[in-house]
Amino acid sequence: MPRLISPLLLALIGFILFGDGVYIHAKAWLAQVLLERAFDRSIATGQAVKPWSWADTWPVARIEVKRIGASAIVLEGASGQALAFGPGHIQHTADAGERGIAVYAAHRDTHFRFLRNVAMGDIIDVTRSDGRHIRYRADSSAVVRFDASGIDATTQGFELILATCWPFDAVTSGPERYILHATLIGADR
């Protein structure tokens, strides 16, 4: 009997770990579906629509880099909950397409993993939740300390910053951030 318990216990533990992994991926997939729906409803209604009733955030934009097939729904704010589900629009920065600098931040190992593949000159399309389309061109990047980003919140241009942790392949977090700068090249009303 004891020889039977060990394999059964190992099988049970394996099943639990497998189930937990499936649950996490299923939850992440469902969240993206709900974010897409909320974003589409926001465009249709002109109102901020939360992806689920208890959310402390809502979709404000979709960013796309078509050359590499990357897309992400941007959420309002950069709280831990918001960044768990997508890039966050840093509060007190401009909205995309408005005078000033719009800053979106996300985790390097999830929603902004694609930044490592963005090349200078790539087009970054932003669709806001009010339906307005804005087009930027990636024009520079830098690795900076988190407390010395060099981002000028008072800029008079029409700029976009995508920010994430650096280096991309790190296992632990560190003090450096990767900053991708883009300049507006077109917008529709």
CSV table of C-alpha atoms in Angstrom, one decimal:
chain,number,residue,atom,x,y,z
A,1,MET,CA,0.0,0.0,0.0
A,2,PRO,CA,2.7,2.6,0.8
A,3,ARG,CA,4.3,2.0,-2.6
A,4,LEU,CA,1.0,3.0,-4.2
A,5,ILE,CA,0.6,6.2,-2.1
A,6,SER,CA,3.8,7.8,-3.4
A,7,PRO,CA,2.9,7.6,-7.1
A,8,LEU,CA,-0.7,8.7,-6.4
A,9,LEU,CA,0.5,11.6,-4.3
A,10,LEU,CA,2.9,12.7,-7.1
A,11,ALA,CA,0.2,12.3,-9.7
A,12,LEU,CA,-2.2,14.5,-7.6
A,13,ILE,CA,0.5,17.2,-7.1
A,14,GLY,CA,1.3,17.1,-10.8
A,15,PHE,CA,-2.4,17.4,-11.6
A,16,ILE,CA,-2.8,20.4,-9.3
A,17,LEU,CA,0.2,22.2,-10.7
A,18,PHE,CA,-1.0,21.5,-14.3
A,19,GLY,CA,-4.5,22.8,-13.4
A,20,ASP,CA,-3.1,25.9,-11.8
A,21,GLY,CA,-1.1,26.7,-15.0
A,22,VAL,CA,-4.1,26.1,-17.2
A,23,TYR,CA,-6.2,28.4,-14.9
A,24,ILE,CA,-3.7,31.3,-15.1
A,25,HIS,CA,-3.5,31.1,-18.9
A,26,ALA,CA,-7.2,30.8,-19.2
A,27,LYS,CA,-7.7,33.8,-17.0
A,28,ALA,CA,-5.2,35.8,-19.0
A,29,TRP,CA,-6.9,34.8,-22.3
A,30,LEU,CA,-10.4,35.7,-20.9
A,31,ALA,CA,-9.1,39.0,-19.6
A,32,GLN,CA,-7.9,40.0,-23.1
A,33,VAL,CA,-11.2,39.1,-24.6
A,34,LEU,CA,-13.0,41.2,-22.0
A,35,LEU,CA,-10.6,44.1,-22.6
A,36,GLU,CA,-11.2,44.0,-26.3
A,37,ARG,CA,-15.0,44.0,-25.8
A,38,ALA,CA,-14.8,46.9,-23.3
A,39,PHE,CA,-12.6,48.8,-25.8
A,40,ASP,CA,-15.1,48.2,-28.6
A,41,ARG,CA,-18.0,49.2,-26.4
A,42,SER,CA,-16.1,52.4,-25.4
A,43,ILE,CA,-15.7,53.4,-29.0
A,44,ALA,CA,-19.4,52.6,-29.8
A,45,THR,CA,-20.8,54.5,-26.8
A,46,GLY,CA,-18.3,57.2,-26.2
A,47,GLN,CA,-18.2,56.2,-22.5
A,48,ALA,CA,-15.5,54.5,-20.4
A,49,VAL,CA,-16.5,50.9,-20.1
A,50,LYS,CA,-14.9,48.7,-17.4
A,51,PRO,CA,-13.9,45.2,-18.6
A,52,TRP,CA,-15.4,43.6,-15.5
A,53,SER,CA,-17.5,45.1,-12.8
A,54,TRP,CA,-14.8,45.2,-10.1
A,55,ALA,CA,-12.1,46.6,-12.3
A,56,ASP,CA,-10.4,49.8,-11.1
A,57,THR,CA,-9.4,50.7,-14.7
A,58,TRP,CA,-10.8,50.8,-18.2
A,59,PRO,CA,-9.4,50.7,-21.8
A,60,VAL,CA,-8.3,54.1,-23.2
A,61,ALA,CA,-6.4,53.0,-26.3
A,62,ARG,CA,-5.2,50.2,-28.6
A,63,ILE,CA,-1.6,50.4,-29.8
A,64,GLU,CA,-0.4,48.5,-32.8
A,65,VAL,CA,3.0,48.0,-34.5
A,66,LYS,CA,1.8,46.2,-37.7
A,67,ARG,CA,5.3,45.4,-39.0
A,68,ILE,CA,5.8,43.0,-36.2
A,69,GLY,CA,2.1,42.0,-35.6
A,70,ALA,CA,2.0,43.5,-32.1
A,71,SER,CA,-1.1,44.9,-30.4
A,72,ALA,CA,-2.1,45.8,-26.9
A,73,ILE,CA,-5.1,47.4,-25.1
A,74,VAL,CA,-3.9,50.3,-23.0
A,75,LEU,CA,-5.6,50.8,-19.6
A,76,GLU,CA,-6.1,54.0,-17.6
A,77,GLY,CA,-3.5,54.4,-14.9
A,78,ALA,CA,-0.6,52.3,-13.9
A,79,SER,CA,-1.8,50.5,-10.8
A,80,GLY,CA,-0.6,47.0,-10.1
A,81,GLN,CA,-4.0,45.7,-11.2
A,82,ALA,CA,-4.0,47.6,-14.5
A,83,LEU,CA,-0.4,46.5,-15.4
A,84,ALA,CA,-1.3,42.9,-14.7
A,85,PHE,CA,-3.7,43.0,-17.6
A,86,GLY,CA,-2.1,45.5,-20.1
A,87,PRO,CA,0.0,48.6,-20.6
A,88,GLY,CA,-1.1,51.5,-18.4
A,89,HIS,CA,-1.5,55.2,-19.4
A,90,ILE,CA,0.5,57.1,-16.8
A,91,GLN,CA,-1.7,59.6,-15.1
A,92,HIS,CA,-1.1,63.3,-15.7
A,93,THR,CA,0.5,62.7,-19.1
A,94,ALA,CA,-1.2,63.8,-22.3
A,95,ASP,CA,-3.7,61.6,-24.2
A,96,ALA,CA,-2.4,60.2,-27.4
A,97,GLY,CA,-2.6,62.8,-30.2
A,98,GLU,CA,-2.8,65.7,-27.8
A,99,ARG,CA,-0.1,68.4,-27.3
A,100,GLY,CA,2.4,67.0,-24.8
A,101,ILE,CA,3.7,63.6,-24.1
A,102,ALA,CA,1.6,60.5,-23.7
A,103,VAL,CA,3.4,57.8,-21.6
A,104,TYR,CA,2.4,54.1,-21.7
A,105,ALA,CA,4.1,51.7,-19.4
A,106,ALA,CA,3.9,47.9,-19.2
A,107,HIS,CA,5.8,44.8,-18.0
A,108,ARG,CA,8.7,43.7,-20.2
A,109,ASP,CA,7.9,40.0,-20.0
A,110,THR,CA,4.2,40.3,-21.0
A,111,HIS,CA,2.4,43.2,-22.7
A,112,PHE,CA,5.5,45.1,-23.8
A,113,ARG,CA,7.6,42.1,-24.7
A,114,PHE,CA,7.4,43.2,-28.3
A,115,LEU,CA,9.3,46.4,-27.7
A,116,ARG,CA,12.6,44.5,-28.2
A,117,ASN,CA,11.5,44.1,-31.9
A,118,VAL,CA,10.4,47.7,-32.6
A,119,ALA,CA,12.9,49.3,-35.0
A,120,MET,CA,13.6,53.0,-35.5
A,121,GLY,CA,11.2,54.2,-38.2
A,122,ASP,CA,8.5,51.7,-37.3
A,123,ILE,CA,4.9,53.1,-37.3
A,124,ILE,CA,3.0,52.9,-34.1
A,125,ASP,CA,-0.8,53.2,-34.5
A,126,VAL,CA,-2.9,54.3,-31.6
A,127,THR,CA,-6.7,54.1,-31.6
A,128,ARG,CA,-8.2,56.0,-28.7
A,129,SER,CA,-11.4,54.9,-27.0
A,130,ASP,CA,-13.2,57.9,-28.6
A,131,GLY,CA,-12.4,56.3,-32.0
A,132,ARG,CA,-9.7,58.8,-32.9
A,133,HIS,CA,-6.7,57.3,-34.8
A,134,ILE,CA,-3.2,58.6,-34.3
A,135,ARG,CA,0.0,57.6,-36.0
A,136,TYR,CA,3.5,57.9,-34.6
A,137,ARG,CA,7.0,57.0,-35.9
A,138,ALA,CA,9.5,55.4,-33.5
A,139,ASP,CA,12.5,57.8,-33.6
A,140,SER,CA,14.7,57.0,-30.6
A,141,SER,CA,15.2,54.7,-27.7
A,142,ALA,CA,17.3,54.8,-24.5
A,143,VAL,CA,18.1,52.8,-21.4
A,144,VAL,CA,17.8,55.0,-18.3
A,145,ARG,CA,17.5,54.7,-14.5
A,146,PHE,CA,13.9,54.7,-13.3
A,147,ASP,CA,14.5,57.9,-11.3
A,148,ALA,CA,16.2,59.7,-14.2
A,149,SER,CA,14.1,59.0,-17.3
A,150,GLY,CA,14.6,62.3,-19.0
A,151,ILE,CA,11.0,62.4,-19.9
A,152,ASP,CA,9.9,66.1,-20.2
A,153,ALA,CA,6.3,66.2,-19.1
A,154,THR,CA,6.1,69.9,-20.3
A,155,THR,CA,7.1,69.2,-23.9
A,156,GLN,CA,5.1,71.2,-26.4
A,157,GLY,CA,5.4,68.6,-29.1
A,158,PHE,CA,3.0,65.6,-29.8
A,159,GLU,CA,5.0,62.7,-28.5
A,160,LEU,CA,4.5,59.1,-27.3
A,161,ILE,CA,6.7,57.2,-24.9
A,162,LEU,CA,6.5,53.4,-24.4
A,163,ALA,CA,8.4,52.4,-21.2
A,164,THR,CA,9.2,49.1,-19.7
A,165,CYS,CA,11.8,47.5,-17.5
A,166,TRP,CA,15.3,46.7,-18.7
A,167,PRO,CA,17.0,44.4,-19.6
A,168,PHE,CA,14.3,42.4,-21.5
A,169,ASP,CA,15.6,39.0,-20.4
A,170,ALA,CA,16.2,39.7,-16.8
A,171,VAL,CA,14.7,37.4,-14.2
A,172,THR,CA,14.5,40.0,-11.4
A,173,SER,CA,13.5,43.6,-11.6
A,174,GLY,CA,16.2,46.3,-11.6
A,175,PRO,CA,16.6,50.1,-11.7
A,176,GLU,CA,16.8,50.5,-15.5
A,177,ARG,CA,14.0,51.2,-17.9
A,178,TYR,CA,13.8,51.0,-21.7
A,179,ILE,CA,12.2,54.1,-23.2
A,180,LEU,CA,11.0,54.1,-26.8
A,181,HIS,CA,10.2,57.6,-28.1
A,182,ALA,CA,7.9,58.3,-31.0
A,183,THR,CA,6.7,61.5,-32.7
A,184,LEU,CA,3.3,62.1,-34.2
A,185,ILE,CA,3.2,61.9,-37.9
A,186,GLY,CA,-0.6,61.9,-38.5
A,187,ALA,CA,-4.0,61.9,-36.9
A,188,ASP,CA,-7.7,62.0,-38.0
A,189,ARG,CA,-10.6,63.7,-36.2
